[in-house]
Amino acid sequence: TGGPCKLISFLSPKGGSGKTVLASNLGKILQLCGYNVLLLDADFATKSLTNLIFPGRKVIAEGLTSYYNGLLGIDGVDLNSWLTGILEGNHILPIDTALNGKRIDILPSYYSKDQQSTISNNIFLRDSQDHNLRKIVERFSRLVAAIKSLNRYDYIIVDCASAFDDI
């Protein structure tokens, strides 16, 4: 890569404003302009980016656990162990390699429809001390730092949720 990895996040308080389309299209444009790009689906509610990249797929990858489980500490997933998988080359999936050799990858919000349902049911639970915004932001920062430490990407593009008031 050419220099430090840059982080671009798409945010809007309103759903349906085009965040996912902008994130995916900017990622492709940057790839075609000679940059390695990671798309990160951080839309806790709709998982639109993952659904856009893998439409209708019931299983995207076998045996992998969503990073949401590590962020929230649900289903016994420890974030540190999960991040070790990032460093070992697990979890991030390839989308495309352009003729210029540059790649665009994704860290999906889920790897199977069963995980998608579990995440949707657990994400907004308020009875856990681990589900407060401060802790989630700190854990998400650790996730981004682990990805940056790979020195594989010029850009990380984050497709965020519409509203954060329920987290």
Short mmCIF file of the C-alpha atoms (twelve columns), coordinates in Angstrom:
data_MODEL
# 
_entry.id   MODEL 
# 
loop_
_atom_site.group_PDB 
_atom_site.id 
_atom_site.type_symbol 
_atom_site.label_atom_id 
_atom_site.label_alt_id 
_atom_site.label_comp_id 
_atom_site.label_asym_id 
_atom_site.label_seq_id 
_atom_site.Cartn_x 
_atom_site.Cartn_y 
_atom_site.Cartn_z 
_atom_site.pdbx_PDB_model_num 
ATOM 1   C CA . THR A 1   0.000   0.000   0.000   1 
ATOM 2   C CA . GLY A 2   1.063   3.602   -0.461  1 
ATOM 3   C CA . GLY A 3   1.064   5.289   2.936   1 
ATOM 4   C CA . PRO A 4   -1.164  5.011   5.966   1 
ATOM 5   C CA . CYS A 5   -4.564  3.406   5.618   1 
ATOM 6   C CA . LYS A 6   -7.407  5.914   5.434   1 
ATOM 7   C CA . LEU A 7   -10.812 5.365   7.032   1 
ATOM 8   C CA . ILE A 8   -13.962 6.659   5.338   1 
ATOM 9   C CA . SER A 9   -17.330 6.207   7.050   1 
ATOM 10  C CA . PHE A 10  -20.762 6.810   5.613   1 
ATOM 11  C CA . LEU A 11  -23.242 8.086   8.213   1 
ATOM 12  C CA . SER A 12  -26.771 9.434   8.087   1 
ATOM 13  C CA . PRO A 13  -29.527 9.654   10.674  1 
ATOM 14  C CA . LYS A 14  -32.032 8.504   8.053   1 
ATOM 15  C CA . GLY A 15  -32.315 5.064   6.494   1 
ATOM 16  C CA . GLY A 16  -32.523 4.774   2.726   1 
ATOM 17  C CA . SER A 17  -30.266 7.765   2.132   1 
ATOM 18  C CA . GLY A 18  -27.785 5.875   -0.074  1 
ATOM 19  C CA . LYS A 19  -24.944 5.126   2.362   1 
ATOM 20  C CA . THR A 20  -24.518 1.532   1.191   1 
ATOM 21  C CA . VAL A 21  -24.541 2.387   -2.509  1 
ATOM 22  C CA . LEU A 22  -22.067 5.234   -1.959  1 
ATOM 23  C CA . ALA A 23  -19.771 3.014   0.129   1 
ATOM 24  C CA . SER A 24  -19.713 0.175   -2.408  1 
ATOM 25  C CA . ASN A 25  -19.333 2.463   -5.435  1 
ATOM 26  C CA . LEU A 26  -16.559 4.515   -3.829  1 
ATOM 27  C CA . GLY A 27  -14.780 1.276   -2.939  1 
ATOM 28  C CA . LYS A 28  -14.901 0.093   -6.544  1 
ATOM 29  C CA . ILE A 29  -13.763 3.484   -7.883  1 
ATOM 30  C CA . LEU A 30  -10.803 3.541   -5.470  1 
ATOM 31  C CA . GLN A 31  -9.873  -0.015  -6.461  1 
ATOM 32  C CA . LEU A 32  -9.914  0.906   -10.166 1 
ATOM 33  C CA . CYS A 33  -7.788  3.993   -9.350  1 
ATOM 34  C CA . GLY A 34  -5.047  1.772   -7.927  1 
ATOM 35  C CA . TYR A 35  -5.892  1.277   -4.261  1 
ATOM 36  C CA . ASN A 36  -6.573  -1.788  -2.140  1 
ATOM 37  C CA . VAL A 37  -9.921  -1.378  -0.390  1 
ATOM 38  C CA . LEU A 38  -11.778 -3.059  2.449   1 
ATOM 39  C CA . LEU A 39  -15.535 -2.589  2.776   1 
ATOM 40  C CA . LEU A 40  -16.711 -2.986  6.361   1 
ATOM 41  C CA . ASP A 41  -20.417 -3.589  7.020   1 
ATOM 42  C CA . ALA A 42  -21.132 -1.809  10.304  1 
ATOM 43  C CA . ASP A 43  -24.867 -1.463  9.794   1 
ATOM 44  C CA . PHE A 44  -26.058 -3.266  12.909  1 
ATOM 45  C CA . ALA A 45  -29.684 -3.284  11.800  1 
ATOM 46  C CA . THR A 46  -30.029 -3.964  8.072   1 
ATOM 47  C CA . LYS A 47  -26.652 -5.438  7.077   1 
ATOM 48  C CA . SER A 48  -27.232 -3.815  3.685   1 
ATOM 49  C CA . LEU A 49  -23.643 -3.943  2.424   1 
ATOM 50  C CA . THR A 50  -23.294 -7.674  3.048   1 
ATOM 51  C CA . ASN A 51  -26.680 -8.277  1.418   1 
ATOM 52  C CA . LEU A 52  -25.663 -6.120  -1.582  1 
ATOM 53  C CA . ILE A 53  -22.385 -7.988  -2.140  1 
ATOM 54  C CA . PHE A 54  -23.814 -11.471 -1.504  1 
ATOM 55  C CA . PRO A 55  -27.483 -11.236 -2.592  1 
ATOM 56  C CA . GLY A 56  -29.643 -14.212 -1.692  1 
ATOM 57  C CA . ARG A 57  -26.779 -16.302 -0.289  1 
ATOM 58  C CA . LYS A 58  -27.726 -18.404 2.725   1 
ATOM 59  C CA . VAL A 59  -24.097 -19.227 3.546   1 
ATOM 60  C CA . ILE A 60  -21.315 -16.845 2.583   1 
ATOM 61  C CA . ALA A 61  -18.495 -18.745 4.320   1 
ATOM 62  C CA . GLU A 62  -18.476 -21.863 6.493   1 
ATOM 63  C CA . GLY A 63  -17.156 -21.922 10.046  1 
ATOM 64  C CA . LEU A 64  -16.675 -18.183 10.578  1 
ATOM 65  C CA . THR A 65  -18.224 -16.049 13.319  1 
ATOM 66  C CA . SER A 66  -19.478 -12.507 12.793  1 
ATOM 67  C CA . TYR A 67  -17.407 -9.716  14.319  1 
ATOM 68  C CA . TYR A 68  -20.617 -8.408  15.901  1 
ATOM 69  C CA . ASN A 69  -20.464 -11.330 18.339  1 
ATOM 70  C CA . GLY A 70  -17.018 -10.176 19.459  1 
ATOM 71  C CA . LEU A 71  -18.064 -6.519  19.671  1 
ATOM 72  C CA . LEU A 72  -20.993 -7.425  21.885  1 
ATOM 73  C CA . GLY A 73  -19.468 -10.396 23.683  1 
ATOM 74  C CA . ILE A 74  -22.409 -12.632 22.728  1 
ATOM 75  C CA . ASP A 75  -22.455 -16.384 22.131  1 
ATOM 76  C CA . GLY A 76  -19.216 -16.722 24.105  1 
ATOM 77  C CA . VAL A 77  -17.128 -14.936 21.453  1 
ATOM 78  C CA . ASP A 78  -14.092 -13.165 22.887  1 
ATOM 79  C CA . LEU A 79  -13.019 -10.140 20.832  1 
ATOM 80  C CA . ASN A 80  -9.293  -10.784 21.363  1 
ATOM 81  C CA . SER A 81  -9.606  -14.323 20.013  1 
ATOM 82  C CA . TRP A 82  -11.677 -13.092 17.106  1 
ATOM 83  C CA . LEU A 83  -9.081  -10.416 16.269  1 
ATOM 84  C CA . THR A 84  -6.398  -13.114 16.191  1 
ATOM 85  C CA . GLY A 85  -8.379  -14.599 13.308  1 
ATOM 86  C CA . ILE A 86  -8.117  -11.281 11.440  1 
ATOM 87  C CA . LEU A 87  -4.340  -11.327 11.864  1 
ATOM 88  C CA . GLU A 88  -4.239  -14.944 10.641  1 
ATOM 89  C CA . GLY A 89  -6.127  -14.045 7.475   1 
ATOM 90  C CA . ASN A 90  -9.582  -15.272 8.479   1 
ATOM 91  C CA . HIS A 91  -12.882 -13.353 8.371   1 
ATOM 92  C CA . ILE A 92  -12.106 -10.930 5.517   1 
ATOM 93  C CA . LEU A 93  -13.494 -12.177 2.216   1 
ATOM 94  C CA . PRO A 94  -12.337 -11.242 -1.307  1 
ATOM 95  C CA . ILE A 95  -14.797 -9.571  -3.647  1 
ATOM 96  C CA . ASP A 96  -12.684 -8.738  -6.710  1 
ATOM 97  C CA . THR A 97  -9.167  -8.230  -7.992  1 
ATOM 98  C CA . ALA A 98  -8.951  -5.674  -10.801 1 
ATOM 99  C CA . LEU A 99  -6.697  -5.895  -13.853 1 
ATOM 100 C CA . ASN A 100 -4.356  -3.461  -12.076 1 
ATOM 101 C CA . GLY A 101 -3.865  -6.104  -9.344  1 
ATOM 102 C CA . LYS A 102 -5.668  -4.081  -6.696  1 
ATOM 103 C CA . ARG A 103 -8.260  -5.806  -4.581  1 
ATOM 104 C CA . ILE A 104 -11.531 -5.006  -2.938  1 
ATOM 105 C CA . ASP A 105 -12.483 -7.152  0.055   1 
ATOM 106 C CA . ILE A 106 -15.285 -7.163  2.610   1 
ATOM 107 C CA . LEU A 107 -15.624 -7.777  6.297   1 
ATOM 108 C CA . PRO A 108 -19.259 -8.876  6.200   1 
ATOM 109 C CA . SER A 109 -21.718 -8.418  9.013   1 
ATOM 110 C CA . TYR A 110 -22.539 -12.140 8.967   1 
ATOM 111 C CA . TYR A 111 -21.429 -15.368 7.247   1 
ATOM 112 C CA . SER A 112 -24.772 -17.217 7.238   1 
ATOM 113 C CA . LYS A 113 -28.467 -16.333 7.424   1 
ATOM 114 C CA . ASP A 114 -28.619 -18.051 10.849  1 
ATOM 115 C CA . GLN A 115 -26.001 -15.613 12.154  1 
ATOM 116 C CA . GLN A 116 -27.908 -12.733 10.609  1 
ATOM 117 C CA . SER A 117 -31.013 -13.683 12.591  1 
ATOM 118 C CA . THR A 118 -29.060 -14.158 15.828  1 
ATOM 119 C CA . ILE A 119 -27.382 -10.778 15.431  1 
ATOM 120 C CA . SER A 120 -30.687 -9.051  14.758  1 
ATOM 121 C CA . ASN A 121 -32.184 -10.578 17.905  1 
ATOM 122 C CA . ASN A 122 -29.215 -9.760  20.176  1 
ATOM 123 C CA . ILE A 123 -27.876 -6.426  18.979  1 
ATOM 124 C CA . PHE A 124 -30.254 -4.166  20.882  1 
ATOM 125 C CA . LEU A 125 -30.456 -6.025  24.188  1 
ATOM 126 C CA . ARG A 126 -30.174 -3.497  26.988  1 
ATOM 127 C CA . ASP A 127 -29.757 -5.900  29.911  1 
ATOM 128 C CA . SER A 128 -26.053 -6.499  29.308  1 
ATOM 129 C CA . GLN A 129 -23.309 -4.193  30.542  1 
ATOM 130 C CA . ASP A 130 -21.388 -5.028  27.358  1 
ATOM 131 C CA . HIS A 131 -23.972 -3.374  25.124  1 
ATOM 132 C CA . ASN A 132 -23.227 0.275   25.756  1 
ATOM 133 C CA . LEU A 133 -21.982 2.626   23.081  1 
ATOM 134 C CA . ARG A 134 -18.673 3.463   24.781  1 
ATOM 135 C CA . LYS A 135 -17.632 -0.200  24.941  1 
ATOM 136 C CA . ILE A 136 -18.786 -0.927  21.411  1 
ATOM 137 C CA . VAL A 137 -16.862 2.066   20.031  1 
ATOM 138 C CA . GLU A 138 -13.713 1.007   21.922  1 
ATOM 139 C CA . ARG A 139 -14.008 -2.543  20.593  1 
ATOM 140 C CA . PHE A 140 -14.741 -1.317  17.076  1 
ATOM 141 C CA . SER A 141 -11.597 0.864   17.267  1 
ATOM 142 C CA . ARG A 142 -9.587  -2.233  18.182  1 
ATOM 143 C CA . LEU A 143 -11.087 -4.029  15.183  1 
ATOM 144 C CA . VAL A 144 -10.105 -1.213  12.816  1 
ATOM 145 C CA . ALA A 145 -6.599  -1.056  14.338  1 
ATOM 146 C CA . ALA A 146 -6.155  -4.808  13.764  1 
ATOM 147 C CA . ILE A 147 -7.198  -4.442  10.134  1 
ATOM 148 C CA . LYS A 148 -4.874  -1.473  9.645   1 
ATOM 149 C CA . SER A 149 -1.997  -3.464  11.159  1 
ATOM 150 C CA . LEU A 150 -2.257  -5.917  8.261   1 
ATOM 151 C CA . ASN A 151 -0.852  -3.182  5.965   1 
ATOM 152 C CA . ARG A 152 -3.000  -4.635  3.192   1 
ATOM 153 C CA . TYR A 153 -5.432  -1.780  2.560   1 
ATOM 154 C CA . ASP A 154 -5.124  1.814   1.426   1 
ATOM 155 C CA . TYR A 155 -8.736  2.510   2.390   1 
ATOM 156 C CA . ILE A 156 -11.260 1.054   4.805   1 
ATOM 157 C CA . ILE A 157 -14.778 2.140   3.899   1 
ATOM 158 C CA . VAL A 158 -17.367 1.727   6.652   1 
ATOM 159 C CA . ASP A 159 -21.087 1.488   5.943   1 
ATOM 160 C CA . CYS A 160 -22.668 2.573   9.245   1 
ATOM 161 C CA . ALA A 161 -26.141 2.112   10.689  1 
ATOM 162 C CA . SER A 162 -28.748 4.843   10.275  1 
ATOM 163 C CA . ALA A 163 -29.220 5.601   13.971  1 
ATOM 164 C CA . PHE A 164 -27.252 4.757   17.094  1 
ATOM 165 C CA . ASP A 165 -29.808 5.637   19.763  1 
ATOM 166 C CA . ASP A 166 -30.772 1.993   20.430  1 
ATOM 167 C CA . ILE A 167 -27.255 0.630   20.936  1 
# 
